[in-house]
PDB file of C-alpha atoms and ligand atoms in Angstrom:
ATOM      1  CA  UNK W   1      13.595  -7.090 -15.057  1.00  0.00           C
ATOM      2  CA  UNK W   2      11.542  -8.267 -12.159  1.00  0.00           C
ATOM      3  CA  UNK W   3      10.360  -5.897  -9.888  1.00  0.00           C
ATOM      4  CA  UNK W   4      11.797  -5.948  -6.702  1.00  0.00           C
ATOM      5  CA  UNK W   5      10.001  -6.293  -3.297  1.00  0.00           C
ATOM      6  CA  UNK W   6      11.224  -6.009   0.505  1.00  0.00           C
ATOM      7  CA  UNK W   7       8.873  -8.066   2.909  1.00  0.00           C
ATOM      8  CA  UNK W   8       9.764  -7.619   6.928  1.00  0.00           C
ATOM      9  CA  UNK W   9       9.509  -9.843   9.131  1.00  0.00           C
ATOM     10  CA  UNK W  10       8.878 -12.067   6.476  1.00  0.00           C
ATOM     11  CA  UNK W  11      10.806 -15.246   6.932  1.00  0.00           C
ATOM     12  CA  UNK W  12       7.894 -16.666   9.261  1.00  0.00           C
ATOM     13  CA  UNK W  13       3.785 -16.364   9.801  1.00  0.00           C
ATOM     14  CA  UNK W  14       2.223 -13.885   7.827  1.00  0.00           C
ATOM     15  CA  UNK W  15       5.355 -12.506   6.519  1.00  0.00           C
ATOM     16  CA  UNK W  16       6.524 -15.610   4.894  1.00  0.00           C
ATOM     17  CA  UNK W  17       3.337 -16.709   3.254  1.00  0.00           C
ATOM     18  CA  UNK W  18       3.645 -12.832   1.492  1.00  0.00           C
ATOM     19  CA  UNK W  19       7.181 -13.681   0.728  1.00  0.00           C
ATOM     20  CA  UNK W  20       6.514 -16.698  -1.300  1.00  0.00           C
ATOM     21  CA  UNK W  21       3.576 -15.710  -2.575  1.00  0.00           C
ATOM     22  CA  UNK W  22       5.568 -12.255  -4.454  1.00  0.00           C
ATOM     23  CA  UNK W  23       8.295 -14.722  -5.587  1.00  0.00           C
ATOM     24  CA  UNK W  24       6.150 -16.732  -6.863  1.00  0.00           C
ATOM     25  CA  UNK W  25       4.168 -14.202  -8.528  1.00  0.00           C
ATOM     26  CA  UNK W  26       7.810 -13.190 -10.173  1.00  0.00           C
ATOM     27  CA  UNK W  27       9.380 -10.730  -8.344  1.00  0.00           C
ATOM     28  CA  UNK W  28      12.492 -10.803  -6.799  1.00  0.00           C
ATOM     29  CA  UNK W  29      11.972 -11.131  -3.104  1.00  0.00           C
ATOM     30  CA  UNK W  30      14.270 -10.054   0.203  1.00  0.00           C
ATOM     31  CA  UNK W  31      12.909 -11.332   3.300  1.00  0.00           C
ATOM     32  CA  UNK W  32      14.009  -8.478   6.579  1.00  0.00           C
ATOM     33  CA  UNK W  33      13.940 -10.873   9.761  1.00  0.00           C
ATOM     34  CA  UNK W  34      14.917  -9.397  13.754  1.00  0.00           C
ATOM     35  CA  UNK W  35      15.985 -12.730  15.521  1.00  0.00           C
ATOM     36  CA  UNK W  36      15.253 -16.249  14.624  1.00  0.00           C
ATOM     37  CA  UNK W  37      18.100 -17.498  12.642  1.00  0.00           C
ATOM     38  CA  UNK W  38      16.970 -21.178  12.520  1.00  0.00           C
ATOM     39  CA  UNK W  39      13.668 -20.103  11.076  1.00  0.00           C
ATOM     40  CA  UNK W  40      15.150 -17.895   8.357  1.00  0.00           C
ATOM     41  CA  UNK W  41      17.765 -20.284   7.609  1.00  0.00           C
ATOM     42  CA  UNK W  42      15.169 -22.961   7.030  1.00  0.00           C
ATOM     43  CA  UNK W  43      12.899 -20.462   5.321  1.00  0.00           C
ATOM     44  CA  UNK W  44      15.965 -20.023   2.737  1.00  0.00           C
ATOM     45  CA  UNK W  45      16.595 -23.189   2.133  1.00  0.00           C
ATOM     46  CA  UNK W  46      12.922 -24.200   1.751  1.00  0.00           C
ATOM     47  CA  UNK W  47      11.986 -21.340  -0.468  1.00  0.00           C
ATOM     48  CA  UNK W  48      15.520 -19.950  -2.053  1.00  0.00           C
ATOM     49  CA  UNK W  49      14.147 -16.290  -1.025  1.00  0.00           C
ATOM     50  CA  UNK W  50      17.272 -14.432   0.132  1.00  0.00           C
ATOM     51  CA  UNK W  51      17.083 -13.421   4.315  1.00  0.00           C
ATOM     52  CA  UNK W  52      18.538 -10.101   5.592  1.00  0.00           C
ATOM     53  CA  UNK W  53      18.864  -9.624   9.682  1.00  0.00           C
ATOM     54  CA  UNK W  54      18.126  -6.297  11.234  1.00  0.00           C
ATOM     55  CA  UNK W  55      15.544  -4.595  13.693  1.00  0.00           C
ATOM     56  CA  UNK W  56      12.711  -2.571  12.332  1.00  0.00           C
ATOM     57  CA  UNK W  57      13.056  -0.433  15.359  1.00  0.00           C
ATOM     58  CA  UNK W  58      16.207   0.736  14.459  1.00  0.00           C
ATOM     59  CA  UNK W  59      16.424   3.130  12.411  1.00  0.00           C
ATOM     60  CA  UNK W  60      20.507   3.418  11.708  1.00  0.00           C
ATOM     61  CA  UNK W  61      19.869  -1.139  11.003  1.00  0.00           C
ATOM     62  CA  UNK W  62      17.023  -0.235   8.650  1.00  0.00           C
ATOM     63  CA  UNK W  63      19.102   2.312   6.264  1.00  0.00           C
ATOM     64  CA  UNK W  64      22.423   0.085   6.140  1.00  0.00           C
ATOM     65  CA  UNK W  65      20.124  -3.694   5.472  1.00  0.00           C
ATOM     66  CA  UNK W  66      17.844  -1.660   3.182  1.00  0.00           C
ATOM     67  CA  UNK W  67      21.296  -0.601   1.412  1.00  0.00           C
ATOM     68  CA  UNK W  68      22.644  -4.353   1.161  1.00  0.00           C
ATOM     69  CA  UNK W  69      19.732  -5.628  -0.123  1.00  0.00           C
ATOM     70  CA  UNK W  70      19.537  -2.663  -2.769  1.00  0.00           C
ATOM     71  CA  UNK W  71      23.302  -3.342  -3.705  1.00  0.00           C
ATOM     72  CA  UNK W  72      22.494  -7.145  -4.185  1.00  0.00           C
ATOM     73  CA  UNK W  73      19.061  -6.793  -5.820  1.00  0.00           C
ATOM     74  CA  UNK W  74      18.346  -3.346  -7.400  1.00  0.00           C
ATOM     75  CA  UNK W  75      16.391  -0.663  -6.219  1.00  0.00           C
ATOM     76  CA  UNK W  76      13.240  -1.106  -4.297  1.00  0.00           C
ATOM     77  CA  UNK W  77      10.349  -0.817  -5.786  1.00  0.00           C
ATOM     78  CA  UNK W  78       7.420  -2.597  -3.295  1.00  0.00           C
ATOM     79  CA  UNK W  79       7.895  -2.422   0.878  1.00  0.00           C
ATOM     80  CA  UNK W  80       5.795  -4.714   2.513  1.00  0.00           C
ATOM     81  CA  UNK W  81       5.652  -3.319   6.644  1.00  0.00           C
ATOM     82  CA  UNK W  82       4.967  -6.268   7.653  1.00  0.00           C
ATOM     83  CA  UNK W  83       7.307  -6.979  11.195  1.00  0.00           C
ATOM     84  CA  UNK W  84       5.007  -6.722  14.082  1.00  0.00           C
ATOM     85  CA  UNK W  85       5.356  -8.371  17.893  1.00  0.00           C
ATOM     86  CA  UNK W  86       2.781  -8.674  20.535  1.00  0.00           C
ATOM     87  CA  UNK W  87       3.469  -7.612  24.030  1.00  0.00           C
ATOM     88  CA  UNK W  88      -0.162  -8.132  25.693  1.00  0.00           C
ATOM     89  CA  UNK W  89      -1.387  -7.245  29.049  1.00  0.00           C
ATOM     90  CA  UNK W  90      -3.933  -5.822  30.661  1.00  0.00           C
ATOM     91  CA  UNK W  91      -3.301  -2.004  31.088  1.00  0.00           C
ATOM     92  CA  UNK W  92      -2.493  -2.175  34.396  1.00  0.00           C
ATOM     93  CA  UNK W  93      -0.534  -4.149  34.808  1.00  0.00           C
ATOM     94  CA  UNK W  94       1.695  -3.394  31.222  1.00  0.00           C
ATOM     95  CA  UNK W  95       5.065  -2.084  31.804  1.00  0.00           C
ATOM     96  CA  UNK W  96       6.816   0.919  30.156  1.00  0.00           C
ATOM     97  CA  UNK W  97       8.880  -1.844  28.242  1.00  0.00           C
ATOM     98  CA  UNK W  98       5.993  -3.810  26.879  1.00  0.00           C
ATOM     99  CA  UNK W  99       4.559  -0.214  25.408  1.00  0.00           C
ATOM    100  CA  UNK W 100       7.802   0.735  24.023  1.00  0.00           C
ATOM    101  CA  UNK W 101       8.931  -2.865  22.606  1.00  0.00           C
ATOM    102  CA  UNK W 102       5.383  -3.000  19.973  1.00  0.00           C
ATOM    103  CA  UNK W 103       5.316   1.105  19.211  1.00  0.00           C
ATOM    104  CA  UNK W 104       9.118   0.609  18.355  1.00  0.00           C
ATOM    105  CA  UNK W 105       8.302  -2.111  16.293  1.00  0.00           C
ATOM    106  CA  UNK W 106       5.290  -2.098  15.391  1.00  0.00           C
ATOM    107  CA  UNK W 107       4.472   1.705  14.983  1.00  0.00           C
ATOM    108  CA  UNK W 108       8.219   3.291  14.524  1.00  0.00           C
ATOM    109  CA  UNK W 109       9.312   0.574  12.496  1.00  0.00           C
ATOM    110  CA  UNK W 110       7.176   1.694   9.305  1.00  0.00           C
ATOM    111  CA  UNK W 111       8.920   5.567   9.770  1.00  0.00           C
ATOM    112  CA  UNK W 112      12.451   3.634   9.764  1.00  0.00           C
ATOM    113  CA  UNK W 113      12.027   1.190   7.376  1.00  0.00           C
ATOM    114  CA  UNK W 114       9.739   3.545   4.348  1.00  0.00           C
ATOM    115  CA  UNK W 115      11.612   7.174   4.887  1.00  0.00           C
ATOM    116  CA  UNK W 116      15.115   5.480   3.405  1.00  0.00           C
ATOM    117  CA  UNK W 117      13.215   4.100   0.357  1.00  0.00           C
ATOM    118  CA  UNK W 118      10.853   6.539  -0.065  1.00  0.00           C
ATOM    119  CA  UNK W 119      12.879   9.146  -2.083  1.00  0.00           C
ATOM    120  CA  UNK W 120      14.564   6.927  -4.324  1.00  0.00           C
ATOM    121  CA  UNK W 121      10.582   6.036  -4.951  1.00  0.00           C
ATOM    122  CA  UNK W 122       9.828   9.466  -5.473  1.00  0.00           C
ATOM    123  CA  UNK W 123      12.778   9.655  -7.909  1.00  0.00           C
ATOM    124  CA  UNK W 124      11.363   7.284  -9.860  1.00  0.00           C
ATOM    125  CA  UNK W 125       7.936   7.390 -10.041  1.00  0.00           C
ATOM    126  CA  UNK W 126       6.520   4.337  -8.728  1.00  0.00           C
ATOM    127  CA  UNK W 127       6.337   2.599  -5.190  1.00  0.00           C
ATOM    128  CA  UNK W 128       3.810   0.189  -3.333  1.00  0.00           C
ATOM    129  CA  UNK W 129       4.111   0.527   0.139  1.00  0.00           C
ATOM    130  CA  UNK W 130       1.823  -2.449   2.002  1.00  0.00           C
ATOM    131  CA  UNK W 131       1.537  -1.766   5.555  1.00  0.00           C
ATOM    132  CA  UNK W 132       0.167  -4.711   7.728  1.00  0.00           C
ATOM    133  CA  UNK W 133      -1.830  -3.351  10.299  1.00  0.00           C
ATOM    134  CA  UNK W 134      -4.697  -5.160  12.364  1.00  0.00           C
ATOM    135  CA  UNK W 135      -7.875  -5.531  13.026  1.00  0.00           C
ATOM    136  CA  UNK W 136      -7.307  -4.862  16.465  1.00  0.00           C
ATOM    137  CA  UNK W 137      -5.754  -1.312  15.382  1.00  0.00           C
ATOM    138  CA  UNK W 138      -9.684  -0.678  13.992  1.00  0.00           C
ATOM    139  CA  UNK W 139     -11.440  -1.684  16.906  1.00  0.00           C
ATOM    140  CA  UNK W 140      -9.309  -1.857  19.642  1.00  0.00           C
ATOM    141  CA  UNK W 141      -8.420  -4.700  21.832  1.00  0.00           C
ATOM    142  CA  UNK W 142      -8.331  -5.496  25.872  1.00  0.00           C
ATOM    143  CA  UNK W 143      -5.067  -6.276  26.563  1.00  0.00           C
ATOM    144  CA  UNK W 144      -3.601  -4.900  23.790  1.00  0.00           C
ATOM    145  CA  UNK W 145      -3.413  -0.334  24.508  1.00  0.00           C
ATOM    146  CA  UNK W 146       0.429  -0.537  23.004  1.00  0.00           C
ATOM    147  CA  UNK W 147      -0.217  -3.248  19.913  1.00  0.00           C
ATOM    148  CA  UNK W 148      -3.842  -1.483  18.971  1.00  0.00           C
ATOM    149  CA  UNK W 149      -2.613   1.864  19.192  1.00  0.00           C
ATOM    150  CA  UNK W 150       0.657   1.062  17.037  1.00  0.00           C
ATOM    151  CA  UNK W 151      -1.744  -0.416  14.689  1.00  0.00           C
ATOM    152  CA  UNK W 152      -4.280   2.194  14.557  1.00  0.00           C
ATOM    153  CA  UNK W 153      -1.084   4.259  13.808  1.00  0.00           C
ATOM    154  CA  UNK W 154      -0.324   2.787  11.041  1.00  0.00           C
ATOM    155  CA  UNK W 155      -3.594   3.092   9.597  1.00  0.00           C
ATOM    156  CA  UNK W 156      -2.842   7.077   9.958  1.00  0.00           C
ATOM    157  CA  UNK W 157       0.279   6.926   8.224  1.00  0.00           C
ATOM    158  CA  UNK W 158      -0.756   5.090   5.345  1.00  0.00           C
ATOM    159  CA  UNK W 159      -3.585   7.565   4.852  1.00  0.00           C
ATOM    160  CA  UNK W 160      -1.204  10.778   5.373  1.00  0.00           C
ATOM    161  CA  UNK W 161       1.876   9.193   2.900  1.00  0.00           C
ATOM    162  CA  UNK W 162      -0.864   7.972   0.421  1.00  0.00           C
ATOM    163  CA  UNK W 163      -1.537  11.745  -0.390  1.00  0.00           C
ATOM    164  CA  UNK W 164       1.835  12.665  -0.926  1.00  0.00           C
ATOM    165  CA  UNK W 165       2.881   9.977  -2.680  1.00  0.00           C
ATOM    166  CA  UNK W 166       0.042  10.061  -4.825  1.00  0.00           C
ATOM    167  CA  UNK W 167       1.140  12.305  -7.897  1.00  0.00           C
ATOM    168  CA  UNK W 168       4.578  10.478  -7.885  1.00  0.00           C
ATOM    169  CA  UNK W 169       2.773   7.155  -8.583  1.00  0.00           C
ATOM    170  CA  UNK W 170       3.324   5.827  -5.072  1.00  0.00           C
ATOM    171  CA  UNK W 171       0.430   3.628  -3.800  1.00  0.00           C
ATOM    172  CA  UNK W 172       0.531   3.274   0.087  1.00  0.00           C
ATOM    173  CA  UNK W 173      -2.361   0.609   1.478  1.00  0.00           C
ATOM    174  CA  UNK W 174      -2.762  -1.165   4.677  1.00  0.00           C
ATOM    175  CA  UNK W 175      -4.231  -4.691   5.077  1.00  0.00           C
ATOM    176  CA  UNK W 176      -5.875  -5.383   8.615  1.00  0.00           C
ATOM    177  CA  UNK W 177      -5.648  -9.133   9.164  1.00  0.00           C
ATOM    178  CA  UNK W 178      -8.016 -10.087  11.286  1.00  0.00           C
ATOM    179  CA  UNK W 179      -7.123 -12.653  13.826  1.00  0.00           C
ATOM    180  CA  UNK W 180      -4.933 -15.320  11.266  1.00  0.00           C
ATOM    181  CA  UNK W 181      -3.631 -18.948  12.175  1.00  0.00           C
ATOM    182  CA  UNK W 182       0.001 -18.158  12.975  1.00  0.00           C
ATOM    183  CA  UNK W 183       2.074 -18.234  16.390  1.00  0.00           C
ATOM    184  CA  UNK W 184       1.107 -15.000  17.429  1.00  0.00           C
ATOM    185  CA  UNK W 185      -2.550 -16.008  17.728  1.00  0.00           C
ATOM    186  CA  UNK W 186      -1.537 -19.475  18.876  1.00  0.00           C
ATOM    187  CA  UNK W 187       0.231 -17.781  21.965  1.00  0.00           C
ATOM    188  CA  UNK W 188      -2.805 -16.315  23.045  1.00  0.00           C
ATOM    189  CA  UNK W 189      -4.392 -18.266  25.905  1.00  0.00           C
ATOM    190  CA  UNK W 190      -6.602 -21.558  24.721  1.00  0.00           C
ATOM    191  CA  UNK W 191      -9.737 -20.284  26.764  1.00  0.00           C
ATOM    192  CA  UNK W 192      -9.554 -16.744  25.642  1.00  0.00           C
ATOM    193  CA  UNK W 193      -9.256 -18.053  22.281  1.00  0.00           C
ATOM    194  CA  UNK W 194     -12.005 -20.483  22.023  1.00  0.00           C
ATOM    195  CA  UNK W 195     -14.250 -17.773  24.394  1.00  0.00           C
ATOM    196  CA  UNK W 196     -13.478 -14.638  23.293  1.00  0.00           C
ATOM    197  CA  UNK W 197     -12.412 -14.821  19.941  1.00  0.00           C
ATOM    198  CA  UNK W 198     -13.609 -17.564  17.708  1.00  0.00           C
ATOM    199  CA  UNK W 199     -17.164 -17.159  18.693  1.00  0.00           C
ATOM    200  CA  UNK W 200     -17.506 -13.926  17.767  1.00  0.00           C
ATOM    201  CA  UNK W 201     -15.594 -15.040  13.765  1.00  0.00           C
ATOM    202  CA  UNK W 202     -19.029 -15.208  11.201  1.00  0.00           C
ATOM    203  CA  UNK W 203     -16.752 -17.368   8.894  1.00  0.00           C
ATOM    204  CA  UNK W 204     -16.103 -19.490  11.997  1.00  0.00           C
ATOM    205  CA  UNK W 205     -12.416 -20.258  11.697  1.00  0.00           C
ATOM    206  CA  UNK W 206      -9.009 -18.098  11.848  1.00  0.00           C
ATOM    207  CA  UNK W 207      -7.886 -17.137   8.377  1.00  0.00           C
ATOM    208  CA  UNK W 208      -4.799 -18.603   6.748  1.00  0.00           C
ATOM    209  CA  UNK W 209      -1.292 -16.493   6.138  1.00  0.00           C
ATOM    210  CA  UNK W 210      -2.419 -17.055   2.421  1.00  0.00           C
ATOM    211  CA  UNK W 211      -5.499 -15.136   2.302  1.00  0.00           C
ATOM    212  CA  UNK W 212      -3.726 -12.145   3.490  1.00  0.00           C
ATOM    213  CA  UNK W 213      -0.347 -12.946   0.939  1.00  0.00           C
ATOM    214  CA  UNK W 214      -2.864 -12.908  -1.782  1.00  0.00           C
ATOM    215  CA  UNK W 215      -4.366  -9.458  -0.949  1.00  0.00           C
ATOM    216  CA  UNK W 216      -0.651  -8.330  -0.977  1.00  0.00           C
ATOM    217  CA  UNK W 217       0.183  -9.671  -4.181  1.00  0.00           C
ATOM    218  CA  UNK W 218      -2.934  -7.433  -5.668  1.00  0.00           C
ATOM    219  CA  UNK W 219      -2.009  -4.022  -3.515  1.00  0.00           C
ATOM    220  CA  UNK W 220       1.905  -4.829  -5.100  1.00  0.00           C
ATOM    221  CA  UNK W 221       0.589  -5.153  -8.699  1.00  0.00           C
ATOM    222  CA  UNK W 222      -0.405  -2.661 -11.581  1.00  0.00           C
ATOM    223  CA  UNK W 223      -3.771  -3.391 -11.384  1.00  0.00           C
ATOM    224  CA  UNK W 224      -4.261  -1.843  -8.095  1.00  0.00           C
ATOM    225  CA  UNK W 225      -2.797   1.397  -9.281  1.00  0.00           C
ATOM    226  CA  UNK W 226      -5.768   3.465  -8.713  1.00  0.00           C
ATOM    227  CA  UNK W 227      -5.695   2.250  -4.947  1.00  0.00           C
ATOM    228  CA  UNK W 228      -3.747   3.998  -2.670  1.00  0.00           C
ATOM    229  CA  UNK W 229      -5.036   5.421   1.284  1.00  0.00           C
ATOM    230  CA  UNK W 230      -7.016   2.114   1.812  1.00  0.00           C
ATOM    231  CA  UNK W 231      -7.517   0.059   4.017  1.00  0.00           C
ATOM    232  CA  UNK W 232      -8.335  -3.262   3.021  1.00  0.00           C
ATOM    233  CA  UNK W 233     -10.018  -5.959   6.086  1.00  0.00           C
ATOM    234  CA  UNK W 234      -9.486  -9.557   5.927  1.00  0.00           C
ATOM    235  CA  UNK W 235     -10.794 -10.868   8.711  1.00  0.00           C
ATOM    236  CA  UNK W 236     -13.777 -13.235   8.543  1.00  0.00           C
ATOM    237  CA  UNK W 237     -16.606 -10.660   8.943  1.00  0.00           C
ATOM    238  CA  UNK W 238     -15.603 -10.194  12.788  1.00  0.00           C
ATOM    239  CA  UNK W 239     -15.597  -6.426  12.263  1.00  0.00           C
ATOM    240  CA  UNK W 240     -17.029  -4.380   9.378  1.00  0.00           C
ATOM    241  CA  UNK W 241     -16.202  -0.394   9.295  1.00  0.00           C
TER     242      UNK W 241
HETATM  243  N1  CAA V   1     -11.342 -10.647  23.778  1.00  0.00           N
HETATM  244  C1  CAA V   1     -12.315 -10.641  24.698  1.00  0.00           C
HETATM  245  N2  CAA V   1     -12.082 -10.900  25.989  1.00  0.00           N
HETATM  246  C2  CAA V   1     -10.825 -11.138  26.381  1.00  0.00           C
HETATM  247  C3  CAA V   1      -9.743 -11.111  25.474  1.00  0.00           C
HETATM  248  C4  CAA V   1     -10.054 -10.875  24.120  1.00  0.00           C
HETATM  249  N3  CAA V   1      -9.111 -10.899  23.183  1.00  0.00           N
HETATM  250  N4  CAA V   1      -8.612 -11.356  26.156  1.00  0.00           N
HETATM  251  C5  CAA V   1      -8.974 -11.533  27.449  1.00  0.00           C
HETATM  252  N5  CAA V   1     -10.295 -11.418  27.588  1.00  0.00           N
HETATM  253  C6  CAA V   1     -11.067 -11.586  28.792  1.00  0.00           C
HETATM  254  C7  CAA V   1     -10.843 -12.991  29.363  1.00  0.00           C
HETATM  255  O1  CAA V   1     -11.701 -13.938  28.720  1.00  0.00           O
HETATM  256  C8  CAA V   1     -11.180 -12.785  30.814  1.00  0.00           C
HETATM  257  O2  CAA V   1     -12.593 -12.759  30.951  1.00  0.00           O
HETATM  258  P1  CAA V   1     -13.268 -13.540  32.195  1.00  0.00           P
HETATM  259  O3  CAA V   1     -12.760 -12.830  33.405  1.00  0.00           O
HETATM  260  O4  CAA V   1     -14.747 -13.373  31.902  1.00  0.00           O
HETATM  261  O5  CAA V   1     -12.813 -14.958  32.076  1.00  0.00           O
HETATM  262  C9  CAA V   1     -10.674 -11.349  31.081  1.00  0.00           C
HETATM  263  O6  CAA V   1     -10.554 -10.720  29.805  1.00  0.00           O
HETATM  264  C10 CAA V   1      -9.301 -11.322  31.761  1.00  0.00           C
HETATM  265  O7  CAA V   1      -8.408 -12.085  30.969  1.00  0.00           O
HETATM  266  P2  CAA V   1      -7.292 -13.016  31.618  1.00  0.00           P
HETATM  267  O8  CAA V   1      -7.836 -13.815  32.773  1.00  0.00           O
HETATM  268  O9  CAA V   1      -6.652 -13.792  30.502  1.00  0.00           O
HETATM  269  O10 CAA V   1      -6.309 -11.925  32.254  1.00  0.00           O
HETATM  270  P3  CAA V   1      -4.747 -12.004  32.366  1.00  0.00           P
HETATM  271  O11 CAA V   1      -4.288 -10.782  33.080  1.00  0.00           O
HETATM  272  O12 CAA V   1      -4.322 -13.357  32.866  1.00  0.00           O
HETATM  273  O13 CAA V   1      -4.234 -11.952  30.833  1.00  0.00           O
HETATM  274  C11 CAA V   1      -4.083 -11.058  28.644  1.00  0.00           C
HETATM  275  C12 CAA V   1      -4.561 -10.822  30.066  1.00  0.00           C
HETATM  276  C13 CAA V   1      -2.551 -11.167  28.609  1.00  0.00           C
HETATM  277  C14 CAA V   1      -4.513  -9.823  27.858  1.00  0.00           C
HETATM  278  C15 CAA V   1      -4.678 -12.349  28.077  1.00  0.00           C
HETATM  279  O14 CAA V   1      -6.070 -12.403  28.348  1.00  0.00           O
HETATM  280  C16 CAA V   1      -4.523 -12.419  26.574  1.00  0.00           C
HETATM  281  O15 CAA V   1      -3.476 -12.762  26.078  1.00  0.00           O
HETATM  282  N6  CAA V   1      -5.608 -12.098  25.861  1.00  0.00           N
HETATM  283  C17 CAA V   1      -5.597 -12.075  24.407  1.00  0.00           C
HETATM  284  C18 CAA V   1      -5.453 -10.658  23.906  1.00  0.00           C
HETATM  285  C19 CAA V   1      -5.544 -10.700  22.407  1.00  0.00           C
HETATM  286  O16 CAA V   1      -6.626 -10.830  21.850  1.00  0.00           O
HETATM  287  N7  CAA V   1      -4.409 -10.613  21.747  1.00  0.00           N
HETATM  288  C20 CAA V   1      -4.377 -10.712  20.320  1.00  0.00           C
HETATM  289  C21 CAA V   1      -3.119 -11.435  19.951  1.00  0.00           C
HETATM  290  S1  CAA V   1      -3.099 -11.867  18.216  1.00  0.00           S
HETATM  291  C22 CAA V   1      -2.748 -10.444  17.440  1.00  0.00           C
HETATM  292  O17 CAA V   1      -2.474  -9.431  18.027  1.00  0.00           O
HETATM  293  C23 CAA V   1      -2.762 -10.495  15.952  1.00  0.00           C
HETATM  294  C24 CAA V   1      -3.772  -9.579  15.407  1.00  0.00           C
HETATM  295  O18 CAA V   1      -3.405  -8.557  14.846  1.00  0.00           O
HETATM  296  C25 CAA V   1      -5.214  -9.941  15.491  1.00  0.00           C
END
């Protein structure tokens, strides 16, 4: 029986090149998405992976979809954390919403979404949990307190549920993409982009959703069983730790 593997936010960007890159590496895929029904709906039809609606930052949502897609699927056996927004400003001028929005998603939603699965993991002895964090969680960003400190959050979690998941053959990794071709990045203003940010890229492009579905793929497989606390950096050489 295939293996079965949960990917949020992952009927668009990053999250839907990891989607089809598990189903095509043979598991059996659900796809978590918040709000865009036209995007999942075309991500369905385009790529036959089944789409479940429901906030990460909820954590009541979380246990009831992660139910559904348990009672259409099987149990869980690989959670991919990968739902994340962006609400950037400068610090001073970021509301209490824009702070709460990303550490609700972002931060909060990796404590909703992995504490309902994680017994059942326990119970039987083997779980990958993937958490997508960020480069800017490593390094920090301007603009960015609430998204790098969610991010930098997750890196702690991974490295604290790693160690107890450890002897129950639970791997828990985090990937920090580094800044990848997909909306989010696209949003960010053209100037800033092509001054701030590309310049300062040694492979001297964005990466590609691929690059970081493929690193997934490895973390969610067998072979990486003797990884677990890492955290693994794909982004072009722009920051090495
Ligand atoms: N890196 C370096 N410098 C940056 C920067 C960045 N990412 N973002 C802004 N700056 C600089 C600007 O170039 C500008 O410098 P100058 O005054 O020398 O021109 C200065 O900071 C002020 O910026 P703005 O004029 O743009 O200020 P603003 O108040 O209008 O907007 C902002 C602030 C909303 C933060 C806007 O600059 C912005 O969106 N910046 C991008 C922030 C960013 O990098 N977000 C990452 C999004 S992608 C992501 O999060 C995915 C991931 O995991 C990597």
């Amino acid at each position: 029986m295939a293996r079965v593997a949960l990917v949020t936010g992952g009927s668009r960007g990053i999250g839907a090149a990891i989607s089809t890159a598990l189903h095509q590496a043979g598991y059996s895929v659900a796809a978590n998405y918040a709000g865009n029904d036209e995007a999942a709906a075309k991500f369905k039809d385009q790529t036959g992976i089944p789409v479940y609606k429901w906030s990460v930052a909820d954590f009541e949502s979380c246990e009831a979809g992660i139910k559904q897609v348990e009672a259409d699927l099987g149990a869980i056996d690989i959670l991919v954390n990968n739902a994340g927004i962006t609400r950037d400003g400068m610090f001073h001028k970021m509301s209490l919403d824009q702070w709460k929005a990303v550490i609700d998603t972002n931060l909060n939603g990796l404590f909703n979404m992995t504490r309902p699965l994680w017994e059942g993991m326990r119970e039987r002895n083997f779980g990958r949990i993937i958490n997508i964090s960020s480069i800017n969680g490593q390094k920090g960003q301007m603009g960015q307190a609430n998204y790098s400190a969610a991010k930098a959050g997750d890196i702690g979690f991974t490295k604290a549920l790693a160690q107890e998941g450890a002897r129950k053959g639970i791997t828990v990794n985090a990937i920090c993409p580094g800044y990848i071709g997909t909306e989010m990045v696209r949003a960010v203003p053209e100037e800033v982009l092509n001054k701030s940010i590309l310049p300062y890229i040694p492979v001297n492009r964005l990466g590609e959703p691929e690059e970081i579905a493929r690193c997934v793929v490895f973390l969610a497989s067998d072979d990486s069983g003797f990884i677990t606390g890492s955290t693994l950096s794909a982004n072009g050489g722009q920051y090495m730790i």
